[in-house]
Every structure is written in C-alpha cells, then in structure tokens.
PDB file of C-alpha atoms in Angstrom:
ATOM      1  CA  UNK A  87       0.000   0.000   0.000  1.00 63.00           C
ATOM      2  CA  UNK A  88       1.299   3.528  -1.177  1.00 88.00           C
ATOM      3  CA  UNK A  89      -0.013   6.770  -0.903  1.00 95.00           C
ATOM      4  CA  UNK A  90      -0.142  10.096   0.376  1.00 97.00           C
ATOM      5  CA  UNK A  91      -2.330  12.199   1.087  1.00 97.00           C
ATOM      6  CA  UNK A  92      -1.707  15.144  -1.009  1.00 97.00           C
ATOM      7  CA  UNK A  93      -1.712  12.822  -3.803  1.00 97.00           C
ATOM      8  CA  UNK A  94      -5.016  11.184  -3.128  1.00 97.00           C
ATOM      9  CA  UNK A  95      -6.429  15.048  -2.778  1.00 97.00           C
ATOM     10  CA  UNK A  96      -4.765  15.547  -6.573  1.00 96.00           C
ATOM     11  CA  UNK A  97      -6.665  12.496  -7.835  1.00 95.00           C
ATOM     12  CA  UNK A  98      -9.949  13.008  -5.911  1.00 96.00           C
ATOM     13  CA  UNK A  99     -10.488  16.402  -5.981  1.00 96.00           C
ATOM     14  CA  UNK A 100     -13.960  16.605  -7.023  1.00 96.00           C
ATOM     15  CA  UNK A 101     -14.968  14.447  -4.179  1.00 96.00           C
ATOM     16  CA  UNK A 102     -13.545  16.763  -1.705  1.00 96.00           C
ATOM     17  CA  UNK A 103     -16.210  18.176   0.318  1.00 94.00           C
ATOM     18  CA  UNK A 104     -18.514  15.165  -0.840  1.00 94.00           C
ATOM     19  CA  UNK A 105     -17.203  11.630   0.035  1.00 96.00           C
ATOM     20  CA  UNK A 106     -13.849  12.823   0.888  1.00 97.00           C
ATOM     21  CA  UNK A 107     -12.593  15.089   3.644  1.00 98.00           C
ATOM     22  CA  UNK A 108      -9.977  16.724   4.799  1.00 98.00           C
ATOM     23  CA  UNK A 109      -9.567  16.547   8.354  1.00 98.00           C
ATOM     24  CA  UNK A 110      -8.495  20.113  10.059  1.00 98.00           C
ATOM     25  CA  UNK A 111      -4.689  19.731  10.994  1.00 97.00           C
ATOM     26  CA  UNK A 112      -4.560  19.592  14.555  1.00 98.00           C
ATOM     27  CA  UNK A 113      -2.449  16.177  15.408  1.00 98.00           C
ATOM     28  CA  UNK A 114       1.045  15.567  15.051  1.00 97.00           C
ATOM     29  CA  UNK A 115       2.616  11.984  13.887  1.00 97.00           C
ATOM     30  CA  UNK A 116       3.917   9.711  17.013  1.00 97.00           C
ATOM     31  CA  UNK A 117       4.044   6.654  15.478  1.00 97.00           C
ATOM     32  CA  UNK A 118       6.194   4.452  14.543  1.00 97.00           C
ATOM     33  CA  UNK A 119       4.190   3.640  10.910  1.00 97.00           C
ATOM     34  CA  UNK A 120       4.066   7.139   9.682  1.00 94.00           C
ATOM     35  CA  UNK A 121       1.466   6.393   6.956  1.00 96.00           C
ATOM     36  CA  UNK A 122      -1.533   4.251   7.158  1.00 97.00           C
ATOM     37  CA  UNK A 123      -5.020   3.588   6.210  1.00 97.00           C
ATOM     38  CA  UNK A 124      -7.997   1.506   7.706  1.00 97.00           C
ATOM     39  CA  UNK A 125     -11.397   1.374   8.069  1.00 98.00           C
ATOM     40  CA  UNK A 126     -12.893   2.838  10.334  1.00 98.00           C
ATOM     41  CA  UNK A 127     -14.088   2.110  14.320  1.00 98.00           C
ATOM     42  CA  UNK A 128     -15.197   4.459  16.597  1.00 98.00           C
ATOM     43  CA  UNK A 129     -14.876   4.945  20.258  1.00 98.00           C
ATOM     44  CA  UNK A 130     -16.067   8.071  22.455  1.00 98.00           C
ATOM     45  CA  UNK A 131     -14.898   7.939  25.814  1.00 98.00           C
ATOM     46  CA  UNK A 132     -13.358  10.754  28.298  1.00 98.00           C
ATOM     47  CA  UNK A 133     -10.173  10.622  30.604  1.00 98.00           C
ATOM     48  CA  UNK A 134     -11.167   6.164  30.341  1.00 97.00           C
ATOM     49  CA  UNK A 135      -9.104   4.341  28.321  1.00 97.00           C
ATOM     50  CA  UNK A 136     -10.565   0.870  29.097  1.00 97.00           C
ATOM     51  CA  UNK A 137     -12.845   0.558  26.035  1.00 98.00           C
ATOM     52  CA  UNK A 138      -9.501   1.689  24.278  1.00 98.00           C
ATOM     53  CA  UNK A 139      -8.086  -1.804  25.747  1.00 98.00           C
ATOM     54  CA  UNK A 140     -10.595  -3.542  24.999  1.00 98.00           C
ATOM     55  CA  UNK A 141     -10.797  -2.889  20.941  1.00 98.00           C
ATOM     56  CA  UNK A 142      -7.570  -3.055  20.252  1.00 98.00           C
ATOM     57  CA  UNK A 143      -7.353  -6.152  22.163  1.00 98.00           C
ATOM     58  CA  UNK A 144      -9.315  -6.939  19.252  1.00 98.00           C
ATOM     59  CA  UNK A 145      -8.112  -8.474  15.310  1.00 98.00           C
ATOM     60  CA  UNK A 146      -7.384  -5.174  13.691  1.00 98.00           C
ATOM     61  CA  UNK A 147      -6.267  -5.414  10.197  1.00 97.00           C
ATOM     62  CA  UNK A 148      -7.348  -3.350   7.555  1.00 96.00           C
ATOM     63  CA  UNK A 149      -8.673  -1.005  10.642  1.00 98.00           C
ATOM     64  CA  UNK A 150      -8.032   2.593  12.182  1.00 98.00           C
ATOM     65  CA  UNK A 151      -9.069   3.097  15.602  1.00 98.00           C
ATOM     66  CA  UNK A 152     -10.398   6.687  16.016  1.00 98.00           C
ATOM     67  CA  UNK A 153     -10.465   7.788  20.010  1.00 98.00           C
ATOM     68  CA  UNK A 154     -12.870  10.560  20.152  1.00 98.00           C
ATOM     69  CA  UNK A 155     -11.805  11.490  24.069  1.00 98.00           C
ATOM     70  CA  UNK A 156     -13.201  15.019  23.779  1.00 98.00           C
ATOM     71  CA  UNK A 157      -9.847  16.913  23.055  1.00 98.00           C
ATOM     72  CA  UNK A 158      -8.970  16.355  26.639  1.00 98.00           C
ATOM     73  CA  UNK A 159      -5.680  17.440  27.316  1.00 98.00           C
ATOM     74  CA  UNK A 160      -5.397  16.267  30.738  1.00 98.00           C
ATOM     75  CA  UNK A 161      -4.496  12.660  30.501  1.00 98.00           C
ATOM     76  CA  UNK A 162      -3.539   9.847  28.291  1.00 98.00           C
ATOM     77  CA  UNK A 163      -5.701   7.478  26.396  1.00 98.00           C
ATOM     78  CA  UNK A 164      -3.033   5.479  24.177  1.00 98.00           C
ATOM     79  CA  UNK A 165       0.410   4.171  25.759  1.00 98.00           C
ATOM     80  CA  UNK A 166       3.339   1.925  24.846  1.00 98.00           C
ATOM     81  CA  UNK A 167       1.438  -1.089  25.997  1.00 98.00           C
ATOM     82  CA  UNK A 168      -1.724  -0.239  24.075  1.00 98.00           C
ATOM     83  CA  UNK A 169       0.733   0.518  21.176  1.00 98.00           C
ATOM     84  CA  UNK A 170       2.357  -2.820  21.589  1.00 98.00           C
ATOM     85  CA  UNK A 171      -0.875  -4.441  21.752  1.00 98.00           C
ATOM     86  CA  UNK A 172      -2.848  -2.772  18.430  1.00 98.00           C
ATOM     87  CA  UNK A 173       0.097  -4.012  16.678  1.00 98.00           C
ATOM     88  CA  UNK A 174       0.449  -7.481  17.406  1.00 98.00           C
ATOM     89  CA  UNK A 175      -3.116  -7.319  17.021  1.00 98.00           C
ATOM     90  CA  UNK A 176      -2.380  -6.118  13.336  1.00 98.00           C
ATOM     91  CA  UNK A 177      -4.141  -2.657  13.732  1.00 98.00           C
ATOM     92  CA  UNK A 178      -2.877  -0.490  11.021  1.00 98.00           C
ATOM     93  CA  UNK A 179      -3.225   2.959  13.005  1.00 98.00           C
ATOM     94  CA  UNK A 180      -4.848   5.033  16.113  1.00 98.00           C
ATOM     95  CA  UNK A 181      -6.334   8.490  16.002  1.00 98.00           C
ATOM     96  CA  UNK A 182      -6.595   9.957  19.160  1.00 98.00           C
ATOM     97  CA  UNK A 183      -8.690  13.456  19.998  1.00 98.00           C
ATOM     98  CA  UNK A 184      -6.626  13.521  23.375  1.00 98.00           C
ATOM     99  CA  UNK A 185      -2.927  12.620  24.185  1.00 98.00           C
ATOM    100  CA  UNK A 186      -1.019   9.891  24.031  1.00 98.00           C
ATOM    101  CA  UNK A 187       2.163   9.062  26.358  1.00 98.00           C
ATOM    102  CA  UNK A 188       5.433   6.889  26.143  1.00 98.00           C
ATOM    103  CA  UNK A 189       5.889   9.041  22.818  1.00 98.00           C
ATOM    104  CA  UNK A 190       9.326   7.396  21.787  1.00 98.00           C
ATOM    105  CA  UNK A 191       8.258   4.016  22.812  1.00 98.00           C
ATOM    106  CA  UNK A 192       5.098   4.296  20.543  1.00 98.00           C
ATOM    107  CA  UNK A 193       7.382   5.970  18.006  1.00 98.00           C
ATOM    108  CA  UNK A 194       9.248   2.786  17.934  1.00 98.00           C
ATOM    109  CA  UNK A 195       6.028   0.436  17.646  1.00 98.00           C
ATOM    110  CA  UNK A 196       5.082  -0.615  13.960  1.00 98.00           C
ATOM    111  CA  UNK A 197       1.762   1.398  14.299  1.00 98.00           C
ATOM    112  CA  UNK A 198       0.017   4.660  12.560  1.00 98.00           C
ATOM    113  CA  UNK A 199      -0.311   7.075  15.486  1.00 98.00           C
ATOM    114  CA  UNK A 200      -1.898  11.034  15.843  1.00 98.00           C
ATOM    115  CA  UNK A 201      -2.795  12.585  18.502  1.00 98.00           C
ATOM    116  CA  UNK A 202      -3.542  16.402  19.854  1.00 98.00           C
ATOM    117  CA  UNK A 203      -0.268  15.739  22.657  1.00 98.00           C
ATOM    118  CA  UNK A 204       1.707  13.523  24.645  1.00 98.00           C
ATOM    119  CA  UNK A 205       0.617  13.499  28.537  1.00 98.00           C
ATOM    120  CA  UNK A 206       2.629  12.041  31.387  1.00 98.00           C
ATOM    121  CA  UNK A 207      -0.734  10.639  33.047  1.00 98.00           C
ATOM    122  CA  UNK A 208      -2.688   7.655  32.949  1.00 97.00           C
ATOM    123  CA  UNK A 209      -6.030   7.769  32.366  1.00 97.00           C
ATOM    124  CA  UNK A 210      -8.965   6.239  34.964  1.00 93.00           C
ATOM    125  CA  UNK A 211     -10.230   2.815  34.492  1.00 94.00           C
ATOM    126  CA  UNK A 212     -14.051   2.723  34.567  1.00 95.00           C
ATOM    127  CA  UNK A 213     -15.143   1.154  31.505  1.00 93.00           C
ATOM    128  CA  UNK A 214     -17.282   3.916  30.552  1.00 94.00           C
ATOM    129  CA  UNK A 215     -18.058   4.848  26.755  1.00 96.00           C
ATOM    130  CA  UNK A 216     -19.342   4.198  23.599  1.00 98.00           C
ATOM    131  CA  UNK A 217     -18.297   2.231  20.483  1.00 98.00           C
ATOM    132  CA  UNK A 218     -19.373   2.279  16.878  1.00 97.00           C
ATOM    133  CA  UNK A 219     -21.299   5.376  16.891  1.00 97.00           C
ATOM    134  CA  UNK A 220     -20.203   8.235  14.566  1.00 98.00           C
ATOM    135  CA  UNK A 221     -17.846  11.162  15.911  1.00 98.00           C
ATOM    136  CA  UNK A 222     -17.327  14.576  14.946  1.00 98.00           C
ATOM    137  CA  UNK A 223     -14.006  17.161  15.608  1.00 98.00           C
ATOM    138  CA  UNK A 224     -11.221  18.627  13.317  1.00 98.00           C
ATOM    139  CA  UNK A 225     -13.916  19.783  10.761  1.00 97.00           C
ATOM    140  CA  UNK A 226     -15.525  15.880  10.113  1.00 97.00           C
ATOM    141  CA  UNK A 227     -17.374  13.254  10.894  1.00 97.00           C
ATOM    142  CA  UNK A 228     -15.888   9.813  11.837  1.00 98.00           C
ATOM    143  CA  UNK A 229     -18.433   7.126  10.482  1.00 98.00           C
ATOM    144  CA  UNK A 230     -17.656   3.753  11.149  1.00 98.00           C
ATOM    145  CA  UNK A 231     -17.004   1.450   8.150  1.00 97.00           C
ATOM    146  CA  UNK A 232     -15.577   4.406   6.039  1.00 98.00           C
ATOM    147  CA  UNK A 233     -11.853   5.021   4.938  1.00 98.00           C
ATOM    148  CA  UNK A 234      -9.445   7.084   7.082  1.00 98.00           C
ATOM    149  CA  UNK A 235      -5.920   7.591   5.252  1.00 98.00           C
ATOM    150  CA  UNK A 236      -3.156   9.231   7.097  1.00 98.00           C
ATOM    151  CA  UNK A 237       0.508  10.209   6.374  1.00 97.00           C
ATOM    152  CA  UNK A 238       3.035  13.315   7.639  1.00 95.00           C
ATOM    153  CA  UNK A 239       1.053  15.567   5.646  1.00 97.00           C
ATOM    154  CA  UNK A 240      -2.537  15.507   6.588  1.00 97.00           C
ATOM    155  CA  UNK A 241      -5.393  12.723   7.336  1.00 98.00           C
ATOM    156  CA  UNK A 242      -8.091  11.936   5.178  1.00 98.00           C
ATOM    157  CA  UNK A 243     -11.598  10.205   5.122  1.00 98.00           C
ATOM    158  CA  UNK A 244     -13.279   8.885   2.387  1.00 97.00           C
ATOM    159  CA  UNK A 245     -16.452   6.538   1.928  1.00 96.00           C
ATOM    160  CA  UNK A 246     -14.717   4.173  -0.401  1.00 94.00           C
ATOM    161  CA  UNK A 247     -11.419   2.935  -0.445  1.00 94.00           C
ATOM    162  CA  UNK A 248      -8.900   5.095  -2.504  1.00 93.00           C
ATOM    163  CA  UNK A 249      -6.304   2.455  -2.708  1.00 83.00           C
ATOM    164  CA  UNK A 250      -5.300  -0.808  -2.253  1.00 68.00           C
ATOM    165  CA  UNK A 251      -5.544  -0.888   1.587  1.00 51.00           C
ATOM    166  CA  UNK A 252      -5.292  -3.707   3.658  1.00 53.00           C
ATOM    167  CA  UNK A 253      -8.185  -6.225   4.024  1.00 50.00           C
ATOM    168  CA  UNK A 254     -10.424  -5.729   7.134  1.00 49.00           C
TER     169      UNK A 254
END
C-alpha cells in the first residue's frame, strides 16, 4: 500500500467536500508507521481508556481506531502497551482526539499514530463509553465502516477505499 495524502487530494479532488474530507490539521505523527489507512471504528470515551483496551485487544487489520476522548488534554488514552498491543493485534493505526504518552516508545512500535499531545498521566479505568457510533471534531465526521488515510502531511476520510488498503 502507497499513498499520500496530497496525492489522493490531486486524484480526488472533485470528491472533496462530498465523500472525501480533509480533516483540520490539529495532530502531530507519534508513530512508529508514519502512513496508514484503515477502516474505520469508533470509540467516544473521556479521561477512560478501558474501552480503548478492549478494541484493540481486538483483530485489527485493515482497521483505524479513532479515540474521540473530547480533546482532553489532561491525561492519556493510548500508551506503549496499548501501542504494543494494536500491533500485534495487526491494527494499522490510532487516532486519538486527546494525548497519548510513552511518545518514543510508541514511536518505535510498527503502528500509525496522531494525537492532539503527549501526557505524562494515565487515564482512569471505569469502563465507561461508547463504540461504533459516529464522531465529529477537526472539521468531520468519523463514520464507522468508512476510509481514514493518514501520512506526515494531513489525514483523510473517504467513503470508499482510494487504494489498495489492507483487508479488514
């Protein structure tokens, strides 16, 4: 699988605003995959990562996980061990509306991973959130079963796959 994003925009560009979108650019790159695509799952949760566990615990390939945790800034939702775990799982990537932590572990795990920041703290452990459902920040919404590309330059959704991405 090859791409990038800019080049995908080039080819698609009358489907931009339609079937594909541009997410807004608010996460940087921690991984240690810098690009990836998957389809899509959802989770919304706040300051809980145990749902996060639990999917990625999960058979994963040909799928992003997207973390909607509300932007929070105030803990992490995604660590080394999650990291370690979405890849031997065979999860192609993690997008994570929070922060992360154990940044250069994570950069050294064969995993697609964005998120708003890093964070020292753990997060609580009370099971609480919701999977599956669709999820809206940076500028788009996050429907499950749909496309989400990412690379260094930008991240992507699309209804359909754009390339020859990974089976799911």
């Amino acid at each position: 699988m090859t791409f990038t994003t800019p080049d995908l925009c080039d080819a698609h560009e009358d489907a931009i605003g339609t079937t594909l979108q541009v997410v807004t650019p608010l996460f940087r790159t921690y991984g240690g995959r810098t690009s990836y695509c998957g389809q899509i799952v959802t989770l919304k949760v706040f300051e809980d990562n145990s749902l996060v566990r639990t999917v990625l615990g999960e058979p994963g390939q040909g799928k992003a996980l997207v973390v909607d945790g509300g932007g929070s800034l105030r803990c992490a939702l995604l660590g080394d061990q999650l990291a370690v775990l979405a890849a031997k799982n065979g999860w192609e990537g993690v997008l994570v509306y929070g922060c992360i932590r154990d940044s250069v572990e994570i950069g050294a795990t064969d995993l697609g991973v964005h998120a708003l920041a890093t964070h020292p703290q753990k997060s609580v452990k009370r099971g609480v959130g919701e999977r599956d459902l669709t999820v809206t920040f940076a500028g788009v919404r996050f429907q499950p079963g749909h496309w989400l590309y990412a690379d260094p330059d930008g991240i992507l959704l699309s209804q359909h796959p754009l390339v020859d991405a990974p089976s799911a």
